[in-house]
Amino acid sequence: MLSTMQDVPLTVSRILTHGSTVHGGSEVITWTGEGEPQRRSFAEVGRRAARLAHALRDLGAAEGSVIGTLMWNNAEHLEAYLAIPSMGSVLHTLNLRLPPEQLAWIVNHAEDRTVIINGSLIPLLAPLLSQLPTLEHIVVAGPGDRSVLEGARARVHDYEELIAGRPESFDWPEIDEREAAALCYTSGTTGDPKGVLYSHRSLYLHSLQVNTAEAFALGSGDIALPVVPMFHVNAWGLPHAAFMAGASLLMPDRFLQPVPLAEMIETVRPTIGAAVPTIWQGLLAELDARPRDVASLHTVVIGGSACPPVLMRGFQERHGVRVVHAWGMTETSPLGTVSHPPAGVDEEAEWTYRATQGRFPASVEARLIGPDGERLPWDGAAAGELEIRGPWIAGAYYGGAHGETLRPEDKFSPDGWLRTGDVGTITPDGYLMLTDRAKDVIKSGGEWISSVELEGHLMAHPDVVEAAVVAVPDEKWGERPLATVVLAEGVSTGYAELKAFLGERIARWQLPERWTVIPSVPKTSVGKFDKKVLRRQYADGELDVTRLD
Amino acid sequence: MLSTMQDVPLTVSRILTHGSTVHGGSEVITWTGEGEPQRRSFAEVGRRAARLAHALRDLGAAEGSVIGTLMWNNAEHLEAYLAIPSMGSVLHTLNLRLPPEQLAWIVNHAEDRTVIINGSLIPLLAPLLSQLPTLEHIVVAGPGDRSVLEGARARVHDYEELIAGRPESFDWPEIDEREAAALCYTSGTTGDPKGVLYSHRSLYLHSLQVNTAEAFALGSGDIALPVVPMFHVNAWGLPHAAFMAGASLLMPDRFLQPVPLAEMIETVRPTIGAAVPTIWQGLLAELDARPRDVASLHTVVIGGSACPPVLMRGFQERHGVRVVHAWGMTETSPLGTVSHPPAGVDEEAEWTYRATQGRFPASVEARLIGPDGERLPWDGAAAGELEIRGPWIAGAYYGGAHGETLRPEDKFSPDGWLRTGDVGTITPDGYLMLTDRAKDVIKSGGEWISSVELEGHLMAHPDVVEAAVVAVPDEKWGERPLATVVLAEGVSTGYAELKAFLGERIARWQLPERWTVIPSVPKTSVGKFDKKVLRRQYADGELDVTRLD
């Protein structure tokens, strides 16, 4: 029996219209690096978004057109964020940290015909222009040397001139909520980048969730500081969620270094911020060296990778800022879990809970899958790969040669759940504790051995500088761990001693038989252990391995 | 272009499964009036809901079957709330305050074949049994004299016996989110009651909204006290929202009097409560007379009718409890507006904002329509009828002779918006201030005159005990106000003086020309002014009217 409720779609245009009317007095405050920050009311953002939509339509944008942005976090980027999906086109956020050839690949794959770019980023785009045949329009916002764009096949427009004098309202189309609204590519370490195509529905539901008390609880009294870039998974949902709740936004633009961050926090007094650990680590060091009043920040959300406990404690104990751990990925919009400890636990337990990735919201269904495909219990002990399902979780990629849907089987289960590639445990009360990437765990006789855990124990030995543990093939067990260690200068600790040291800390069956000393652990371009290289070196017989059975 | 996100429906079963796993340790605490309250974990509620679903299926419930509940707020009612929609049937909450003939009409109209009833409410149902031909099963929960049900055509079951020994999990069907989940009839003053048929989608989205910071911000550390009955618009969404957020629930059962309410608040220490003004008024008087520690309650939500400022201030100033005004109706699930004042306003302005009905959330679109159908500005001055639209707003009624969809034109605009029947203004920053019911405003020459405003001013005159202002036909202006006043004993104040008194307070064109003194204002069964009677008496020439032009 169908209900009698109104059938109203959940769309980005609703967020835009709501924020710019009911919360028209809230502000987008963009840091300029000098003098007063730029302040623009939500009402003004709404009018400018309408003007932008008229302009983009005149440049040929239609429903379903993909429009790129290569921009910092600022008011113009927010206008594009809201206008492009609202007019039925698709916002494609381009990651300005990508290697040039990947950036070009992505623009071509998405067939961006228009790109809105900050003037300061022209040097990134200009050298690629000859490789971007689909690009017809470049819209430049803010200062920057435009001379290098002269002679480009694409037409170059000034953002302000383009939107000047256009109507301040737009008759936003009523879009099916399952239509695409935004596109973000994952920078996969293997294979071509793959696009995640968010829908109006997924962005809307995600925004509602972000604003709940179990997540970040944005309200109209808040000022949110998304340090996490808007090209990185929707800046974790903050721009949409803030506009929905009427929370003002402090946009750092390109000023992501510790000193300007500290200055903008002290000056504008945001209440909640979000960034990866590296950023907060730098800010903490700056604040410790030159204290400032940052106590307006009641919450700092950390995600992207696990947050060192010392960082959480440092912010809280020395600066009165509460750090909240969250987990997600491009494929999850990104809100997967948020770590608020349960009410009423003691301080020690609270810190234990806060070190976890946290709890799933109702819209994210989770299961742990063991090495043999079996479903594992939530007992805080059984480790499995995390699979999730929900209305803001990707069910496929926009990734084939002509943009067709891709469902690689290592990324999606046969019943459609996302295989996150993360391995961990879930406690009986629903807290996720991630320990490994699936590709880094060792599958030994139907059990998983955590390489991260072994590495942690090894690196606790006073003579060990670095340690990387990788899976190597084993006739009897399928896979076994190979321990590669970098010793401190001048020591010559034996393998037997290291193995005995490990043996006091982990189960016997997890102890590596294969050991090798290497001069340094190979690293990826972002400084992570590159275990692919170690596995290849082992396979090619390049490592001098000692066996201790 | 369709997105690549997963297509996962928003269903009540997701709320049930999530709450009973991730938040399995949260509790439903039902007040028993003596000794310890009954405590049941969400995990246990989940298992019992599964057992109930198996039992109901054995009694013949299928997808689309309507199952009634005639119950207080307690754990068993919550089990029914979650199990019935999750299994694909429709939860029909029966209002135990309705006159018996309306109750029977509603059970018959909805074709309830099973009703779950609290033992203490058997005396309400028993006399109606002969009028309920569709009823096949009566499931009795809790103590009560069941002997009066003997001889009923319907089979009588004990709730606990019925669910005992059944499987503790249920393979909840994956339901289209637009399917009906719950049914609640409005007790319209005119015509037959009309059903509002909530969908899974509307309940789910509403729950998300309730849990946002801009609404009630329930989190897993909260204990919610829904004093508002679960048969009254889903207890304003608290049961579903609390189960979704992992907030524990304190259920008052039938103990709705000031003394037990004060006692349960002091004992169980809920953090947020919701009820109509009358309940809070009684509680405030009790607390003023016999103070108790109720400071655990950080928020008290008041809705159902406008809240007297003296009540809001009394709770806050004398007992440390913040009262939050909210507005909604059966047709709006009910969250229409919530009144959180803007950040940073001074105390006086804050109280002004808190006296309004509040702001709309993003999912509730609003417009004000003037007497001639024109759309009015949000300027805090232009008064019009409020029309709203959104995914948890009714678009029709379940109301015809055979349950077909009804869309009376006085309730729905041609483009599908709900006509709320409420008249008021909206400020530029989106705060709704209701002044009248549409049927009580006077439409005079294309402008509206507020009867409530005139009555307020008249009753401020020292000689006036009561005053009711109604619209009466006028050849020149269409309608004009008729002032009916009840004078204090022993006074004989003249109409000219009253009119002059009014003239100092309102615009000249709003001043009534027609005046009459009556011995008392006719009242409805719930004590409200019955203006229908006055209009009829005027039309029939029963009132002695003096004209002062």
PDB file of N, CA and C in Angstrom, chain B residues 12 31 65 289 306 310 318 355 400 436 447 492 506 518 524 548:
ATOM      1  N   VAL B  12      12.076   1.450   7.973  1.00  0.00           N
ATOM      2  CA  VAL B  12      12.007   1.312   9.429  1.00  0.00           C
ATOM      3  C   VAL B  12      12.837   0.104   9.884  1.00  0.00           C
ATOM      4  N   TRP B  31       8.213   3.350  32.980  1.00  0.00           N
ATOM      5  CA  TRP B  31       7.813   3.647  34.355  1.00  0.00           C
ATOM      6  C   TRP B  31       6.666   2.729  34.749  1.00  0.00           C
ATOM      7  N   SER B  65      -1.068  -5.301   5.487  1.00  0.00           N
ATOM      8  CA  SER B  65      -2.102  -5.447   6.523  1.00  0.00           C
ATOM      9  C   SER B  65      -2.001  -4.288   7.510  1.00  0.00           C
ATOM     10  N   ALA B 289       5.868  23.834  43.685  1.00  0.00           N
ATOM     11  CA  ALA B 289       5.335  23.519  45.022  1.00  0.00           C
ATOM     12  C   ALA B 289       6.284  22.595  45.784  1.00  0.00           C
ATOM     13  N   ALA B 306       0.493  26.896  21.081  1.00  0.00           N
ATOM     14  CA  ALA B 306       1.502  27.891  21.445  1.00  0.00           C
ATOM     15  C   ALA B 306       1.786  27.827  22.940  1.00  0.00           C
ATOM     16  N   VAL B 310       5.371  32.690  30.014  1.00  0.00           N
ATOM     17  CA  VAL B 310       5.589  32.543  31.449  1.00  0.00           C
ATOM     18  C   VAL B 310       6.009  31.118  31.798  1.00  0.00           C
ATOM     19  N   ARG B 318      13.597  28.989  37.101  1.00  0.00           N
ATOM     20  CA  ARG B 318      13.479  28.345  38.417  1.00  0.00           C
ATOM     21  C   ARG B 318      14.007  26.918  38.447  1.00  0.00           C
ATOM     22  N   ALA B 355       9.679  32.771  21.313  1.00  0.00           N
ATOM     23  CA  ALA B 355       8.204  32.759  21.344  1.00  0.00           C
ATOM     24  C   ALA B 355       7.622  32.449  19.967  1.00  0.00           C
ATOM     25  N   GLY B 400     -11.221   7.908   1.730  1.00  0.00           N
ATOM     26  CA  GLY B 400     -12.506   7.670   1.090  1.00  0.00           C
ATOM     27  C   GLY B 400     -13.217   6.467   1.677  1.00  0.00           C
ATOM     28  N   ASP B 436      -3.196  32.862  13.905  1.00  0.00           N
ATOM     29  CA  ASP B 436      -4.594  32.428  13.822  1.00  0.00           C
ATOM     30  C   ASP B 436      -4.722  31.111  13.089  1.00  0.00           C
ATOM     31  N   GLU B 447      -7.726  42.173   2.980  1.00  0.00           N
ATOM     32  CA  GLU B 447      -6.732  42.085   4.058  1.00  0.00           C
ATOM     33  C   GLU B 447      -7.269  41.128   5.120  1.00  0.00           C
ATOM     34  N   SER B 492     -20.581  47.416  33.842  1.00  0.00           N
ATOM     35  CA  SER B 492     -21.448  47.595  32.675  1.00  0.00           C
ATOM     36  C   SER B 492     -20.737  48.540  31.700  1.00  0.00           C
ATOM     37  N   ILE B 506      -4.754  48.933  17.923  1.00  0.00           N
ATOM     38  CA  ILE B 506      -4.721  48.324  16.575  1.00  0.00           C
ATOM     39  C   ILE B 506      -5.084  49.375  15.529  1.00  0.00           C
ATOM     40  N   ILE B 518     -22.109  38.787  25.896  1.00  0.00           N
ATOM     41  CA  ILE B 518     -22.727  37.464  26.078  1.00  0.00           C
ATOM     42  C   ILE B 518     -22.386  36.962  27.475  1.00  0.00           C
ATOM     43  N   THR B 524     -15.773  24.175  23.037  1.00  0.00           N
ATOM     44  CA  THR B 524     -15.784  22.800  22.517  1.00  0.00           C
ATOM     45  C   THR B 524     -15.531  21.838  23.677  1.00  0.00           C
ATOM     46  N   LEU B 548     -21.537  50.150  15.989  1.00  0.00           N
ATOM     47  CA  LEU B 548     -20.826  51.413  16.248  1.00  0.00           C
ATOM     48  C   LEU B 548     -19.947  51.723  15.043  1.00  0.00           C
TER      49      LEU B 548
END
